[in-house]
Short mmCIF file of C-alpha atoms and ligand atoms in Angstrom, two decimals:
data_model
loop_
_atom_site.label_atom_id
_atom_site.label_comp_id
_atom_site.label_asym_id
_atom_site.label_seq_id
_atom_site.Cartn_x
_atom_site.Cartn_y
_atom_site.Cartn_z
CA UNK V 22 0.16 0.04 0.06
CA UNK V 23 1.14 3.54 -0.53
CA UNK V 24 2.70 5.39 2.19
CA UNK V 25 0.17 7.42 4.23
CA UNK V 26 0.03 11.23 3.72
CA UNK V 27 -1.09 13.10 7.02
CA UNK V 28 -2.67 16.42 6.48
CA UNK V 29 -3.51 18.72 9.36
CA UNK V 30 -6.18 21.25 9.28
CA UNK V 31 -4.99 23.57 11.96
CA UNK V 32 -7.42 26.23 12.86
CA UNK V 33 -10.22 26.43 10.35
CA UNK V 34 -12.61 29.46 10.71
CA UNK V 35 -15.23 28.31 13.24
CA UNK V 36 -13.24 27.23 16.25
CA UNK V 37 -12.10 29.56 19.05
CA UNK V 38 -9.69 29.33 21.87
CA UNK V 39 -12.63 29.31 24.32
CA UNK V 40 -13.85 25.96 22.54
CA UNK V 41 -10.22 24.64 22.88
CA UNK V 42 -7.30 26.44 24.29
CA UNK V 43 -4.76 24.55 22.29
CA UNK V 44 -6.05 26.14 18.95
CA UNK V 45 -3.28 27.95 17.22
CA UNK V 46 -4.46 31.37 15.93
CA UNK V 47 -1.68 33.77 15.65
CA UNK V 48 1.14 33.14 12.83
CA UNK V 49 3.64 32.29 15.64
CA UNK V 50 1.23 29.76 17.09
CA UNK V 51 0.29 28.13 13.64
CA UNK V 52 4.03 27.83 12.75
CA UNK V 53 4.97 26.27 16.21
CA UNK V 54 1.79 23.86 15.81
CA UNK V 55 3.17 23.07 12.26
CA UNK V 56 6.49 22.25 13.46
CA UNK V 57 5.39 19.90 16.07
CA UNK V 58 2.81 18.28 13.80
CA UNK V 59 5.39 17.86 11.31
CA UNK V 60 8.11 16.24 13.80
CA UNK V 61 5.33 13.70 14.71
CA UNK V 62 4.65 12.78 11.26
CA UNK V 63 2.37 15.19 9.30
CA UNK V 64 3.39 16.64 5.79
CA UNK V 65 0.72 18.73 4.50
CA UNK V 66 -0.85 21.70 6.09
CA UNK V 67 -4.26 23.18 5.53
CA UNK V 68 -3.93 26.87 6.51
CA UNK V 69 -6.62 29.40 7.54
CA UNK V 70 -5.80 32.90 8.98
CA UNK V 71 -7.07 34.91 11.79
CA UNK V 72 -6.64 38.54 12.40
CA UNK V 73 -5.55 40.21 15.62
CA UNK V 74 -8.97 39.64 17.09
CA UNK V 75 -8.74 36.19 16.46
CA UNK V 76 -11.56 36.38 13.78
CA UNK V 77 -11.09 34.67 10.31
CA UNK V 78 -9.63 36.84 7.65
CA UNK V 79 -8.76 36.43 3.85
CA UNK V 80 -6.27 39.49 4.28
CA UNK V 81 -3.21 38.57 1.91
CA UNK V 82 -0.73 40.19 4.34
CA UNK V 83 -1.86 37.80 7.08
CA UNK V 84 -1.58 34.78 4.87
CA UNK V 85 1.94 35.98 3.93
CA UNK V 86 3.03 36.31 7.26
CA UNK V 87 1.71 32.79 8.29
CA UNK V 88 3.46 31.29 5.32
CA UNK V 89 6.68 33.07 5.98
CA UNK V 90 6.56 31.94 9.56
CA UNK V 91 5.81 28.18 8.60
CA UNK V 92 8.50 28.15 6.15
CA UNK V 93 11.01 29.48 8.52
CA UNK V 94 10.25 26.73 11.14
CA UNK V 95 9.43 23.95 8.97
CA UNK V 96 10.60 24.48 5.18
CA UNK V 97 10.05 21.07 3.97
CA UNK V 98 6.17 21.00 4.65
CA UNK V 99 3.64 21.25 1.91
CA UNK V 100 1.45 24.23 2.32
CA UNK V 101 -2.30 24.27 1.42
CA UNK V 102 -3.87 27.85 1.68
CA UNK V 103 -7.69 27.80 2.03
CA UNK V 104 -10.08 29.43 -0.33
CA UNK V 105 -13.09 28.85 2.02
CA UNK V 106 -15.98 31.42 2.28
CA UNK V 107 -16.49 31.99 5.88
CA UNK V 108 -13.86 34.64 6.11
CA UNK V 109 -15.57 36.68 3.20
CA UNK V 110 -17.28 36.29 -0.08
CA UNK V 111 -15.33 38.50 -2.26
CA UNK V 112 -14.02 36.68 -5.22
CA UNK V 113 -10.71 38.05 -5.44
CA UNK V 114 -10.06 37.86 -1.80
CA UNK V 115 -11.09 34.03 -1.92
CA UNK V 116 -8.65 33.29 -4.89
CA UNK V 117 -6.02 35.72 -3.87
CA UNK V 118 -4.30 32.84 -1.40
CA UNK V 119 -3.97 30.63 -4.51
CA UNK V 120 -2.02 33.61 -6.32
CA UNK V 121 0.66 33.50 -3.57
CA UNK V 122 1.79 30.17 -5.23
CA UNK V 123 1.62 27.68 -2.19
CA UNK V 124 1.91 24.17 -3.62
CA UNK V 125 -1.45 23.61 -2.94
CA UNK V 126 -5.10 25.33 -2.30
CA UNK V 127 -8.41 23.92 -1.29
CA UNK V 128 -11.31 24.05 -3.95
CA UNK V 129 -14.76 23.20 -2.98
CA UNK V 130 -16.51 22.31 -6.29
CA UNK V 131 -20.10 22.98 -5.12
CA UNK V 132 -22.37 24.31 -2.47
CA UNK V 133 -24.07 22.96 0.44
CA UNK V 134 -25.29 23.91 3.93
CA UNK V 135 -22.94 24.20 7.01
CA UNK V 136 -24.00 25.18 10.54
CA UNK V 137 -25.56 28.46 10.24
CA UNK V 138 -24.73 29.36 6.52
CA UNK V 139 -24.76 28.19 2.88
CA UNK V 140 -21.38 27.55 1.77
CA UNK V 141 -21.89 29.21 -1.35
CA UNK V 142 -19.59 28.09 -4.50
CA UNK V 143 -21.45 29.23 -7.48
CA UNK V 144 -20.83 27.51 -10.85
CA UNK V 145 -19.41 31.11 -12.07
CA UNK V 146 -17.11 31.13 -8.98
CA UNK V 147 -16.02 27.86 -9.50
CA UNK V 148 -14.94 28.33 -13.16
CA UNK V 149 -13.32 31.48 -11.83
CA UNK V 150 -11.30 29.76 -9.21
CA UNK V 151 -10.64 27.02 -11.65
CA UNK V 152 -9.07 29.46 -13.96
CA UNK V 153 -6.89 30.68 -11.25
CA UNK V 154 -5.60 27.17 -10.49
CA UNK V 155 -4.81 26.79 -14.14
CA UNK V 156 -3.09 30.13 -14.39
CA UNK V 157 -0.84 29.49 -11.39
CA UNK V 158 -0.20 25.89 -11.64
CA UNK V 159 -1.13 25.43 -8.15
CA UNK V 160 -2.69 21.86 -7.20
CA UNK V 161 -6.01 21.99 -6.09
CA UNK V 162 -7.50 19.55 -3.34
CA UNK V 163 -10.94 18.90 -4.50
CA UNK V 164 -13.04 19.35 -1.26
CA UNK V 165 -16.07 17.08 -1.53
CA UNK V 166 -19.13 17.43 0.93
CA UNK V 167 -21.64 16.08 -1.65
CA UNK V 168 -21.25 13.26 -4.45
CA UNK V 169 -22.03 16.18 -7.13
CA UNK V 170 -19.00 17.84 -6.23
CA UNK V 171 -16.99 15.03 -7.71
CA UNK V 172 -18.68 15.30 -11.12
CA UNK V 173 -17.96 18.96 -11.05
CA UNK V 174 -14.32 18.40 -10.68
CA UNK V 175 -14.08 16.01 -13.36
CA UNK V 176 -15.99 18.35 -15.60
CA UNK V 177 -13.40 21.06 -15.04
CA UNK V 178 -10.59 18.74 -15.74
CA UNK V 179 -12.31 17.66 -18.95
CA UNK V 180 -12.31 21.30 -19.79
CA UNK V 181 -8.69 21.57 -19.16
CA UNK V 182 -8.70 23.66 -16.12
CA UNK V 183 -7.39 21.36 -13.79
CA UNK V 184 -4.97 18.45 -14.36
CA UNK V 185 -5.28 14.78 -13.58
CA UNK V 186 -4.36 13.06 -11.47
CA UNK V 187 -7.07 14.96 -9.06
CA UNK V 188 -6.63 14.84 -5.39
CA UNK V 189 -9.98 14.69 -3.34
CA UNK V 190 -10.69 15.29 0.31
CA UNK V 191 -13.93 13.83 1.41
CA UNK V 192 -15.37 16.07 4.14
CA UNK V 193 -17.81 13.70 6.03
CA UNK V 194 -19.91 14.17 9.08
CA UNK V 195 -20.66 17.99 8.99
CA UNK V 196 -24.22 18.88 9.95
CA UNK V 197 -26.24 19.47 6.81
CA UNK V 198 -23.91 17.39 4.82
CA UNK V 199 -22.94 13.61 4.14
CA UNK V 200 -22.83 11.93 7.25
CA UNK V 201 -19.59 10.39 8.41
CA UNK V 202 -20.06 6.71 7.76
CA UNK V 203 -17.87 4.13 6.30
CA UNK V 204 -20.64 3.48 3.65
CA UNK V 205 -20.21 6.81 2.27
CA UNK V 206 -16.56 6.80 2.35
CA UNK V 207 -16.40 3.82 0.50
CA UNK V 208 -19.10 5.13 -2.20
CA UNK V 209 -17.24 8.21 -2.55
CA UNK V 210 -13.74 6.63 -2.88
CA UNK V 211 -15.04 4.37 -5.72
CA UNK V 212 -16.88 7.58 -7.35
CA UNK V 213 -13.60 9.19 -8.38
CA UNK V 214 -11.48 8.91 -11.49
CA UNK V 215 -8.78 5.94 -11.50
CA UNK V 216 -5.38 7.28 -10.52
CA UNK V 217 -6.76 9.84 -8.43
CA UNK V 218 -5.48 10.08 -4.73
CA UNK V 219 -8.00 10.87 -1.89
CA UNK V 220 -7.92 11.67 1.78
CA UNK V 221 -10.76 11.88 4.38
CA UNK V 222 -11.65 14.71 6.74
CA UNK V 223 -14.24 13.15 9.51
CA UNK V 224 -15.87 16.13 11.26
CA UNK V 225 -16.21 15.75 14.92
CA UNK V 226 -16.76 12.29 16.24
CA UNK V 227 -16.31 10.78 12.56
CA UNK V 228 -12.55 12.01 12.47
CA UNK V 229 -10.77 9.17 14.20
CA UNK V 230 -12.88 6.34 12.97
CA UNK V 231 -12.75 7.37 9.26
CA UNK V 232 -9.09 8.11 9.46
CA UNK V 233 -8.78 4.48 10.70
CA UNK V 234 -10.94 3.38 7.75
CA UNK V 235 -8.89 5.47 5.27
CA UNK V 236 -5.66 4.08 6.41
CA UNK V 237 -7.12 0.49 5.81
CA UNK V 238 -8.73 1.36 2.46
CA UNK V 239 -5.41 3.02 0.97
CA UNK V 240 -6.64 6.56 1.21
CA UNK V 241 -4.93 9.39 3.14
CA UNK V 242 -6.14 11.22 6.50
CA UNK V 243 -6.80 14.78 7.47
CA UNK V 244 -7.04 15.53 10.82
CA UNK V 245 -6.89 18.81 13.18
CA UNK V 246 -8.87 21.15 15.27
CA UNK V 247 -10.59 22.97 12.35
CA UNK V 248 -12.40 19.46 11.99
CA UNK V 249 -12.71 17.98 15.53
CA UNK V 250 -11.89 19.50 18.86
CA UNK V 251 -11.73 16.47 21.03
CA UNK V 252 -9.92 13.14 21.52
CA UNK V 253 -12.11 10.14 21.58
CA UNK V 254 -12.23 9.99 25.30
CA UNK V 255 -13.80 13.55 25.32
CA UNK V 256 -10.56 15.39 26.40
CA UNK V 257 -9.74 18.31 24.42
CA UNK V 258 -7.32 17.58 21.22
CA UNK V 259 -4.47 19.28 19.95
CA UNK V 260 -3.13 19.04 16.46
CA UNK V 261 0.26 17.34 17.53
CA UNK V 262 -2.00 14.71 19.58
CA UNK V 263 -4.28 13.94 16.66
CA UNK V 264 -1.26 13.42 14.40
CA UNK V 265 0.35 11.14 16.98
CA UNK V 266 -2.74 8.98 17.26
CA UNK V 267 -2.88 8.71 13.51
CA UNK V 268 0.89 7.77 13.34
CA UNK V 269 0.16 5.00 16.06
CA UNK V 270 -2.74 3.69 14.21
CA UNK V 271 -1.20 3.50 10.88
CA UNK V 272 1.91 1.63 12.44
CA UNK V 273 -0.45 -0.77 14.23
CA UNK V 274 -2.04 -1.44 10.83
CA UNK V 275 1.26 -1.76 9.08
CA UNK V 276 1.16 1.33 7.06
CA UNK V 277 4.05 3.62 6.49
CA UNK V 278 4.11 7.45 6.81
CA UNK V 279 4.99 9.54 3.86
CA UNK V 280 7.82 12.19 3.94
CA UNK V 281 6.94 15.43 2.45
CA UNK V 282 8.87 14.57 -0.76
CA UNK V 283 7.20 11.22 -0.77
CA UNK V 284 3.97 13.02 -0.34
CA UNK V 285 4.78 15.31 -3.26
CA UNK V 286 5.35 12.12 -5.67
CA UNK V 287 2.06 10.62 -4.40
CA UNK V 288 0.36 13.81 -5.00
CA UNK V 289 2.11 14.39 -8.40
CA UNK V 290 3.35 17.67 -7.24
CA UNK V 291 6.00 19.50 -9.50
CA UNK V 292 9.05 19.63 -7.13
CA UNK V 293 10.31 22.55 -8.91
CA UNK V 294 7.16 24.43 -7.53
CA UNK V 295 8.34 23.43 -3.95
CA UNK V 296 9.31 26.93 -2.83
CA UNK V 297 7.54 29.27 -5.26
CA UNK V 298 5.57 30.83 -2.50
CA UNK V 299 9.06 32.26 -0.99
CA UNK V 300 9.26 34.77 -3.99
CA UNK V 301 5.71 36.17 -3.17
CA UNK V 302 6.47 36.96 0.57
ZN1 ZN Z 425 -10.61 24.79 5.81
#
C-alpha cells in the first residue's frame, strides 16, 4: 500500500480558543503547531488565517505572515492555503491565497449547507477559481461534501482547467452534509477517476474512525482542530496529539508514513514549484 499522507487542518474558521485552548490562531502559534505536527509525522498543512481579534480573515498580508513563519520553522512541509468562504465572500479575496503560489490550495466544487450558513460556491465562482488554478499551476485539493462535487471537478478537468491526477478530500460528518459513515466513504472513494488520490476529513466524532478506515482502504488522512476539537475519550485534542494518534494507528495496521517528498510524488506535485511561495512573501 502507498505510504500514508497525513494532512493537518490546523485552525479553520469556526473554532475558538474558548472551545479549545490548544487552537493555534496567531502566525507564531500556527507555525509552532506545524513544526510539532511535522515532527510527529504530518507533511501537508491546510491553513486558515485569523486577524488580531482572532476572527477569520482573507487578508493577504496575514496569509503571507503565516506562510513566512511556517516556512521558517518547517521549510519542508507542503502548504495548502484555504479558499473557503466563511472569512469573506469577495471572489478576489477568496482566490488571492492561490495567487501566492502555495504548492496546493483548497477547492470546493459545489455549494452545501453548513451550520448557520450556505457554503456558497456558485458555478461562475467555481469556474473563476478553476482558471486561477490553471494560470498559477497550483494543485487544488477538491473538497467534496456531496457526490456532485466530484462530477463538477471531473467536468473542470475535461475542460482543461485542472489536471489529472486529481486529489480529493472527502469532508464527511458536517451537520447538513453527507454523514460520516464508512459506507459513504466507500461510495465516494469508488466514485472518483482511477489514478486519483484521496483523503478523508471526518468532522467531530467521525474524525478518528474515518481516519482508521482510510488507513485500511489505502486513502490518506486529514485531522486537526478545524474538523474536531476532542480526542475519542472526550478530552480536548491538540493538533500534535491528533497526528500522533494517526501515526500510532497506521503503525499498528502496518502502513508507513510519507515524508514531504514522498507525499509530493504521490500527489504528483512538481518539485520545482516547492518554494515558489517564498518569492511572493
Ligand atoms: Zn478549511
